[in-house]
PDB file of C-alpha atoms in Angstrom:
ATOM      1  CA  ILE A 152       0.000   0.000   0.000  1.00  0.00           C
ATOM      2  CA  GLY A 153       1.437   3.383  -0.810  1.00  0.00           C
ATOM      3  CA  TYR A 154       0.874   7.000  -1.782  1.00  0.00           C
ATOM      4  CA  GLY A 155       2.726   8.898  -4.474  1.00  0.00           C
ATOM      5  CA  THR A 156       3.812   7.834  -7.910  1.00  0.00           C
ATOM      6  CA  GLU A 157       4.379   4.173  -8.625  1.00  0.00           C
ATOM      7  CA  LYS A 158       8.117   4.851  -8.710  1.00  0.00           C
ATOM      8  CA  ASN A 159       8.172   6.742  -5.434  1.00  0.00           C
ATOM      9  CA  ALA A 160       5.306   5.165  -3.452  1.00  0.00           C
ATOM     10  CA  ARG A 161       5.410   5.704   0.302  1.00  0.00           C
ATOM     11  CA  ALA A 162       4.543   3.022   2.816  1.00  0.00           C
ATOM     12  CA  VAL A 163       1.521   3.470   5.037  1.00  0.00           C
ATOM     13  CA  LEU A 164       2.892   3.262   8.580  1.00  0.00           C
ATOM     14  CA  GLY A 165      -0.591   2.846  10.017  1.00  0.00           C
ATOM     15  CA  THR A 166      -4.101   4.213  10.315  1.00  0.00           C
ATOM     16  CA  VAL A 167      -5.741   6.035  13.214  1.00  0.00           C
ATOM     17  CA  PRO A 168      -9.496   5.616  13.854  1.00  0.00           C
ATOM     18  CA  ALA A 169     -11.761   8.628  13.972  1.00  0.00           C
ATOM     19  CA  MET A 170     -12.075  10.057  17.471  1.00  0.00           C
ATOM     20  CA  THR A 171     -15.227  11.353  19.098  1.00  0.00           C
ATOM     21  CA  ARG A 172     -16.225  14.683  17.637  1.00  0.00           C
ATOM     22  CA  HIS A 173     -15.980  17.854  19.688  1.00  0.00           C
ATOM     23  CA  GLN A 174     -13.351  16.379  22.043  1.00  0.00           C
ATOM     24  CA  GLU A 175     -11.173  18.897  23.814  1.00  0.00           C
ATOM     25  CA  LEU A 176      -7.743  19.207  22.200  1.00  0.00           C
ATOM     26  CA  ASN A 177      -5.937  18.101  25.350  1.00  0.00           C
ATOM     27  CA  VAL A 178      -8.122  14.952  25.425  1.00  0.00           C
ATOM     28  CA  SER A 179      -7.623  13.890  21.796  1.00  0.00           C
ATOM     29  CA  GLY A 180      -3.978  14.915  21.957  1.00  0.00           C
ATOM     30  CA  GLN A 181      -3.356  12.683  24.980  1.00  0.00           C
ATOM     31  CA  ALA A 182      -5.696   9.824  24.041  1.00  0.00           C
ATOM     32  CA  VAL A 183      -2.992   7.191  24.585  1.00  0.00           C
ATOM     33  CA  PHE A 184      -2.426   8.441  28.138  1.00  0.00           C
ATOM     34  CA  LEU A 185      -6.055   9.098  29.077  1.00  0.00           C
ATOM     35  CA  GLN A 186      -7.564   6.038  27.340  1.00  0.00           C
ATOM     36  CA  PRO A 187      -4.731   3.489  27.157  1.00  0.00           C
ATOM     37  CA  ASN A 188      -7.023   0.540  26.395  1.00  0.00           C
ATOM     38  CA  SER A 189      -8.937   2.166  23.553  1.00  0.00           C
ATOM     39  CA  HIS A 190      -8.770   1.233  19.865  1.00  0.00           C
ATOM     40  CA  VAL A 191      -7.302   4.672  19.195  1.00  0.00           C
ATOM     41  CA  ALA A 192      -4.453   4.089  21.648  1.00  0.00           C
ATOM     42  CA  GLU A 193      -3.724   0.707  20.085  1.00  0.00           C
ATOM     43  CA  ALA A 194      -3.617   2.326  16.649  1.00  0.00           C
ATOM     44  CA  PHE A 195      -0.984   4.813  17.794  1.00  0.00           C
ATOM     45  CA  ARG A 196       1.050   1.975  19.277  1.00  0.00           C
ATOM     46  CA  SER A 197       0.885   0.184  15.919  1.00  0.00           C
ATOM     47  CA  VAL A 198       2.235   3.291  14.197  1.00  0.00           C
ATOM     48  CA  ARG A 199       5.010   3.450  16.795  1.00  0.00           C
ATOM     49  CA  THR A 200       5.934  -0.176  16.072  1.00  0.00           C
ATOM     50  CA  ALA A 201       6.105   0.522  12.331  1.00  0.00           C
ATOM     51  CA  ILE A 202       8.423   3.461  12.989  1.00  0.00           C
ATOM     52  CA  PHE A 203      10.628   1.456  15.336  1.00  0.00           C
ATOM     53  CA  PHE A 204      11.103  -1.222  12.675  1.00  0.00           C
ATOM     54  CA  GLY A 205      11.448   1.230   9.818  1.00  0.00           C
ATOM     55  CA  ALA A 206      13.696   3.718  11.580  1.00  0.00           C
ATOM     56  CA  PRO A 207      15.860   2.409  14.453  1.00  0.00           C
ATOM     57  CA  LYS A 208      16.623   5.167  16.955  1.00  0.00           C
ATOM     58  CA  GLU A 209      20.339   5.091  16.123  1.00  0.00           C
ATOM     59  CA  LYS A 210      19.525   6.143  12.550  1.00  0.00           C
ATOM     60  CA  ALA A 211      16.395   8.224  13.108  1.00  0.00           C
ATOM     61  CA  LYS A 212      16.590  10.496  16.121  1.00  0.00           C
ATOM     62  CA  THR A 213      14.828  13.472  14.577  1.00  0.00           C
ATOM     63  CA  LEU A 214      11.400  12.838  13.023  1.00  0.00           C
ATOM     64  CA  LEU A 215       9.465  15.640  11.355  1.00  0.00           C
ATOM     65  CA  VAL A 216       5.674  15.306  11.176  1.00  0.00           C
ATOM     66  CA  THR A 217       3.711  17.402   8.698  1.00  0.00           C
ATOM     67  CA  SER A 218       0.604  17.154   6.504  1.00  0.00           C
ATOM     68  CA  PRO A 219      -0.680  18.503   3.193  1.00  0.00           C
ATOM     69  CA  ALA A 220      -3.196  20.887   4.754  1.00  0.00           C
ATOM     70  CA  ALA A 221      -4.384  22.335   8.046  1.00  0.00           C
ATOM     71  CA  GLY A 222      -6.757  20.210  10.112  1.00  0.00           C
ATOM     72  CA  ASP A 223      -5.255  16.859   9.097  1.00  0.00           C
ATOM     73  CA  GLY A 224      -4.423  15.926  12.697  1.00  0.00           C
ATOM     74  CA  LYS A 225      -0.633  16.117  12.623  1.00  0.00           C
ATOM     75  CA  SER A 226      -0.341  17.739  16.067  1.00  0.00           C
ATOM     76  CA  THR A 227      -2.418  15.106  17.860  1.00  0.00           C
ATOM     77  CA  LEU A 228      -0.441  12.428  16.042  1.00  0.00           C
ATOM     78  CA  VAL A 229       2.816  13.945  17.320  1.00  0.00           C
ATOM     79  CA  SER A 230       1.649  14.127  20.927  1.00  0.00           C
ATOM     80  CA  ASN A 231       0.129  10.640  21.048  1.00  0.00           C
ATOM     81  CA  LEU A 232       3.036   9.080  19.199  1.00  0.00           C
ATOM     82  CA  ALA A 233       5.464  10.721  21.615  1.00  0.00           C
ATOM     83  CA  ILE A 234       3.564   9.293  24.586  1.00  0.00           C
ATOM     84  CA  THR A 235       3.730   5.793  23.115  1.00  0.00           C
ATOM     85  CA  MET A 236       7.465   6.093  22.445  1.00  0.00           C
ATOM     86  CA  ALA A 237       8.193   7.315  25.958  1.00  0.00           C
ATOM     87  CA  SER A 238       6.030   4.531  27.387  1.00  0.00           C
ATOM     88  CA  ALA A 239       8.139   2.049  25.422  1.00  0.00           C
ATOM     89  CA  GLY A 240      11.257   3.227  27.235  1.00  0.00           C
ATOM     90  CA  GLN A 241      12.665   5.739  24.758  1.00  0.00           C
ATOM     91  CA  ARG A 242      13.623   9.189  25.966  1.00  0.00           C
ATOM     92  CA  THR A 243      11.393  11.356  23.801  1.00  0.00           C
ATOM     93  CA  VAL A 244      10.977  15.095  23.360  1.00  0.00           C
ATOM     94  CA  VAL A 245       8.258  16.924  21.433  1.00  0.00           C
ATOM     95  CA  VAL A 246       9.318  20.125  19.652  1.00  0.00           C
ATOM     96  CA  ASP A 247       6.572  22.473  18.502  1.00  0.00           C
ATOM     97  CA  ALA A 248       8.061  23.980  15.340  1.00  0.00           C
ATOM     98  CA  ASP A 249       4.708  25.226  14.082  1.00  0.00           C
ATOM     99  CA  LEU A 250       5.549  28.838  14.833  1.00  0.00           C
ATOM    100  CA  ARG A 251       2.442  30.046  12.996  1.00  0.00           C
ATOM    101  CA  LYS A 252      -0.065  28.095  15.069  1.00  0.00           C
ATOM    102  CA  PRO A 253       1.652  26.409  18.038  1.00  0.00           C
ATOM    103  CA  THR A 254      -0.581  23.640  19.359  1.00  0.00           C
ATOM    104  CA  GLN A 255       1.477  21.385  21.627  1.00  0.00           C
ATOM    105  CA  ARG A 256       1.220  23.874  24.515  1.00  0.00           C
ATOM    106  CA  LEU A 257      -2.569  23.541  24.279  1.00  0.00           C
ATOM    107  CA  ILE A 258      -2.457  19.759  24.098  1.00  0.00           C
ATOM    108  CA  PHE A 259      -0.184  19.430  27.128  1.00  0.00           C
ATOM    109  CA  GLN A 260      -1.596  22.559  28.829  1.00  0.00           C
ATOM    110  CA  THR A 261       1.677  24.347  29.470  1.00  0.00           C
ATOM    111  CA  ASN A 262       1.783  28.083  30.050  1.00  0.00           C
ATOM    112  CA  HIS A 263       5.367  29.233  30.466  1.00  0.00           C
ATOM    113  CA  GLN A 264       5.962  32.292  28.321  1.00  0.00           C
ATOM    114  CA  ASP A 265       9.762  32.381  28.495  1.00  0.00           C
ATOM    115  CA  ARG A 266      10.319  28.714  29.331  1.00  0.00           C
ATOM    116  CA  SER A 267       9.551  27.638  25.789  1.00  0.00           C
ATOM    117  CA  LEU A 268      11.086  27.403  22.331  1.00  0.00           C
ATOM    118  CA  ALA A 269      10.306  31.081  21.809  1.00  0.00           C
ATOM    119  CA  GLY A 270      12.272  31.969  24.942  1.00  0.00           C
ATOM    120  CA  VAL A 271      15.280  29.960  23.779  1.00  0.00           C
ATOM    121  CA  LEU A 272      15.257  31.454  20.289  1.00  0.00           C
ATOM    122  CA  GLU A 273      15.009  34.944  21.750  1.00  0.00           C
ATOM    123  CA  HIS A 274      17.830  34.195  24.225  1.00  0.00           C
ATOM    124  CA  LYS A 275      15.560  34.749  27.231  1.00  0.00           C
ATOM    125  CA  THR A 276      16.112  31.293  28.705  1.00  0.00           C
ATOM    126  CA  ARG A 277      18.425  28.307  28.361  1.00  0.00           C
ATOM    127  CA  LEU A 278      17.365  25.212  26.485  1.00  0.00           C
ATOM    128  CA  ARG A 279      17.419  22.931  29.539  1.00  0.00           C
ATOM    129  CA  GLU A 280      15.225  25.394  31.438  1.00  0.00           C
ATOM    130  CA  ALA A 281      12.683  25.570  28.603  1.00  0.00           C
ATOM    131  CA  ILE A 282      12.087  21.829  28.422  1.00  0.00           C
ATOM    132  CA  GLN A 283       9.016  20.771  30.409  1.00  0.00           C
ATOM    133  CA  PRO A 284       8.098  17.272  31.672  1.00  0.00           C
ATOM    134  CA  GLY A 285       5.296  15.397  29.926  1.00  0.00           C
ATOM    135  CA  PRO A 286       2.471  13.347  31.472  1.00  0.00           C
ATOM    136  CA  VAL A 287       4.483  10.110  31.361  1.00  0.00           C
ATOM    137  CA  GLU A 288       8.012   9.203  32.391  1.00  0.00           C
ATOM    138  CA  ARG A 289      10.754   9.834  29.799  1.00  0.00           C
ATOM    139  CA  LEU A 290       8.582  12.322  27.873  1.00  0.00           C
ATOM    140  CA  SER A 291       9.601  15.965  27.602  1.00  0.00           C
ATOM    141  CA  LEU A 292       8.136  18.961  25.807  1.00  0.00           C
ATOM    142  CA  LEU A 293       9.685  21.980  24.131  1.00  0.00           C
ATOM    143  CA  ALA A 294       6.527  23.948  23.393  1.00  0.00           C
ATOM    144  CA  CYS A 295       6.208  27.313  21.698  1.00  0.00           C
ATOM    145  CA  SER A 296       4.423  29.959  23.720  1.00  0.00           C
ATOM    146  CA  ARG A 297       3.433  32.282  20.891  1.00  0.00           C
ATOM    147  CA  GLU A 298       3.265  32.841  17.151  1.00  0.00           C
ATOM    148  CA  PHE A 299       6.180  34.352  15.210  1.00  0.00           C
ATOM    149  CA  SER A 300       5.915  37.023  12.527  1.00  0.00           C
ATOM    150  CA  ASN A 301       8.883  35.561  10.597  1.00  0.00           C
ATOM    151  CA  PRO A 302       8.677  31.782  11.180  1.00  0.00           C
ATOM    152  CA  ALA A 303      10.515  30.679   8.024  1.00  0.00           C
ATOM    153  CA  GLU A 304      13.522  32.855   8.848  1.00  0.00           C
ATOM    154  CA  VAL A 305      13.569  31.621  12.455  1.00  0.00           C
ATOM    155  CA  LEU A 306      13.440  27.946  11.439  1.00  0.00           C
ATOM    156  CA  ASN A 307      16.171  28.526   8.858  1.00  0.00           C
ATOM    157  CA  SER A 308      18.479  30.058  11.454  1.00  0.00           C
ATOM    158  CA  PRO A 309      21.656  28.479  12.882  1.00  0.00           C
ATOM    159  CA  GLU A 310      20.111  28.805  16.356  1.00  0.00           C
ATOM    160  CA  PHE A 311      17.228  26.465  15.543  1.00  0.00           C
ATOM    161  CA  ALA A 312      19.535  23.954  13.864  1.00  0.00           C
ATOM    162  CA  LEU A 313      21.713  23.949  16.984  1.00  0.00           C
ATOM    163  CA  ILE A 314      18.678  23.315  19.205  1.00  0.00           C
ATOM    164  CA  LEU A 315      17.766  20.206  17.199  1.00  0.00           C
ATOM    165  CA  LYS A 316      21.368  19.000  17.272  1.00  0.00           C
ATOM    166  CA  ARG A 317      21.536  19.335  21.057  1.00  0.00           C
ATOM    167  CA  LEU A 318      18.196  17.581  21.519  1.00  0.00           C
ATOM    168  CA  ALA A 319      19.265  14.710  19.255  1.00  0.00           C
ATOM    169  CA  ALA A 320      22.329  14.240  21.431  1.00  0.00           C
ATOM    170  CA  ALA A 321      20.251  14.091  24.627  1.00  0.00           C
ATOM    171  CA  TYR A 322      17.180  12.075  23.565  1.00  0.00           C
ATOM    172  CA  ASP A 323      16.404   8.825  21.762  1.00  0.00           C
ATOM    173  CA  ARG A 324      13.651  10.447  19.695  1.00  0.00           C
ATOM    174  CA  VAL A 325      12.906  14.062  18.785  1.00  0.00           C
ATOM    175  CA  LEU A 326       9.384  14.481  17.337  1.00  0.00           C
ATOM    176  CA  ILE A 327       8.879  17.776  15.535  1.00  0.00           C
ATOM    177  CA  ASP A 328       5.460  19.274  14.818  1.00  0.00           C
ATOM    178  CA  ALA A 329       5.660  21.442  11.676  1.00  0.00           C
ATOM    179  CA  PRO A 330       3.102  23.443   9.649  1.00  0.00           C
ATOM    180  CA  PRO A 331       1.363  21.936   6.606  1.00  0.00           C
ATOM    181  CA  VAL A 332       3.870  21.432   3.809  1.00  0.00           C
ATOM    182  CA  THR A 333       1.818  22.650   0.835  1.00  0.00           C
ATOM    183  CA  VAL A 334       0.820  25.906   2.515  1.00  0.00           C
ATOM    184  CA  VAL A 335       4.135  27.424   3.657  1.00  0.00           C
ATOM    185  CA  ALA A 336       7.849  26.643   3.332  1.00  0.00           C
ATOM    186  CA  ASP A 337       8.447  25.929   7.048  1.00  0.00           C
ATOM    187  CA  ALA A 338       8.147  22.122   6.922  1.00  0.00           C
ATOM    188  CA  ARG A 339      10.482  21.884   3.945  1.00  0.00           C
ATOM    189  CA  ILE A 340      13.068  23.968   5.763  1.00  0.00           C
ATOM    190  CA  VAL A 341      12.955  21.832   8.906  1.00  0.00           C
ATOM    191  CA  SER A 342      12.889  18.566   6.932  1.00  0.00           C
ATOM    192  CA  THR A 343      16.429  19.267   5.737  1.00  0.00           C
ATOM    193  CA  LEU A 344      17.567  19.161   9.380  1.00  0.00           C
ATOM    194  CA  CYS A 345      15.781  15.891  10.235  1.00  0.00           C
ATOM    195  CA  ASP A 346      16.593  12.240   9.733  1.00  0.00           C
ATOM    196  CA  PHE A 347      13.130  11.328   8.428  1.00  0.00           C
ATOM    197  CA  THR A 348       9.769  12.925   7.640  1.00  0.00           C
ATOM    198  CA  ILE A 349       6.305  11.453   8.281  1.00  0.00           C
ATOM    199  CA  LEU A 350       3.304  12.732   6.332  1.00  0.00           C
ATOM    200  CA  VAL A 351      -0.182  12.699   7.904  1.00  0.00           C
ATOM    201  CA  LEU A 352      -3.105  12.248   5.503  1.00  0.00           C
ATOM    202  CA  LEU A 353      -6.745  12.793   6.447  1.00  0.00           C
ATOM    203  CA  ALA A 354      -9.164  10.069   5.349  1.00  0.00           C
ATOM    204  CA  ASP A 355     -11.971  11.269   3.045  1.00  0.00           C
ATOM    205  CA  LYS A 356     -10.213  14.621   2.573  1.00  0.00           C
ATOM    206  CA  THR A 357      -6.645  14.196   1.336  1.00  0.00           C
ATOM    207  CA  THR A 358      -6.645  13.392  -2.366  1.00  0.00           C
ATOM    208  CA  LYS A 359      -3.905  11.574  -4.272  1.00  0.00           C
ATOM    209  CA  LYS A 360      -3.065  14.865  -5.938  1.00  0.00           C
ATOM    210  CA  MET A 361      -2.620  16.578  -2.561  1.00  0.00           C
ATOM    211  CA  ALA A 362      -0.512  13.694  -1.235  1.00  0.00           C
ATOM    212  CA  ARG A 363       1.706  13.643  -4.321  1.00  0.00           C
ATOM    213  CA  SER A 364       2.123  17.418  -4.164  1.00  0.00           C
ATOM    214  CA  ALA A 365       3.157  17.245  -0.498  1.00  0.00           C
ATOM    215  CA  ILE A 366       5.604  14.399  -1.102  1.00  0.00           C
ATOM    216  CA  GLY A 367       7.021  16.171  -4.149  1.00  0.00           C
ATOM    217  CA  SER A 368       7.552  19.386  -2.173  1.00  0.00           C
ATOM    218  CA  LEU A 369       9.456  17.496   0.512  1.00  0.00           C
ATOM    219  CA  GLN A 370      11.503  15.471  -1.940  1.00  0.00           C
ATOM    220  CA  SER A 371      12.474  18.642  -3.817  1.00  0.00           C
ATOM    221  CA  VAL A 372      14.592  19.715  -0.829  1.00  0.00           C
ATOM    222  CA  GLY A 373      16.001  16.258  -0.167  1.00  0.00           C
ATOM    223  CA  ALA A 374      13.710  15.202   2.690  1.00  0.00           C
ATOM    224  CA  ARG A 375      13.898  11.511   3.558  1.00  0.00           C
ATOM    225  CA  MET A 376      10.337  10.190   3.630  1.00  0.00           C
ATOM    226  CA  LEU A 377       9.677   7.429   6.157  1.00  0.00           C
ATOM    227  CA  GLY A 378       6.015   6.957   5.222  1.00  0.00           C
ATOM    228  CA  VAL A 379       2.493   8.224   5.754  1.00  0.00           C
ATOM    229  CA  VAL A 380      -0.129   7.830   8.470  1.00  0.00           C
ATOM    230  CA  VAL A 381      -3.810   7.938   7.489  1.00  0.00           C
ATOM    231  CA  ASN A 382      -5.798   9.757  10.148  1.00  0.00           C
ATOM    232  CA  ASN A 383      -9.503   9.825  11.072  1.00  0.00           C
ATOM    233  CA  VAL A 384     -10.377   6.494   9.449  1.00  0.00           C
ATOM    234  CA  ARG A 385     -14.020   5.521   9.997  1.00  0.00           C
ATOM    235  CA  ALA A 386     -15.271   1.957  10.129  1.00  0.00           C
TER     236      ALA A 386
END
């Protein structure tokens, strides 16, 4: 099973069932932690297993997660996937690199203005002071406390590249939440700094054309595609 052209098809790492509508973001974003025995939680664990086999931690410390369009569920995939990885014994950190619409702080309900990625980039705090503990052992969070007016320039800076390098040296897995790839250049910029990229597709919304366009945009800058996850799959 794959998306993309026949020559460059991408493996489907897994599918995630549709969650209950109108759930609070912190509930859907922490479904694995709050509902560990649910079908949704098991689906995220299956995706984790596919990643573990497809990208051993020694060769894939930094994983970028993006999607073709807004609303595809990439942020909740990042948070739930990070929880499953930490629960499996891997030191995991979530980095919210969506500087246009930071969401991880809402999912994990953090509210530290300076103790965040923004504070580090603006030299208001040190990296180790900005990293917050997650809801499970071995999970950490580097959230972003606000939007940036020049996100592409910030993500393309030596400072951001150094942050990822330091995190990769300290953690087994670094999961990076980035903006949609077909909308702005941010995800393509960050993908060049990461070991692999995962693309989130939304069932009944993402077309083959959209998927191919997203994959093509990433491949044009040399991103290494690990595969895709199909989100919001209904029975």
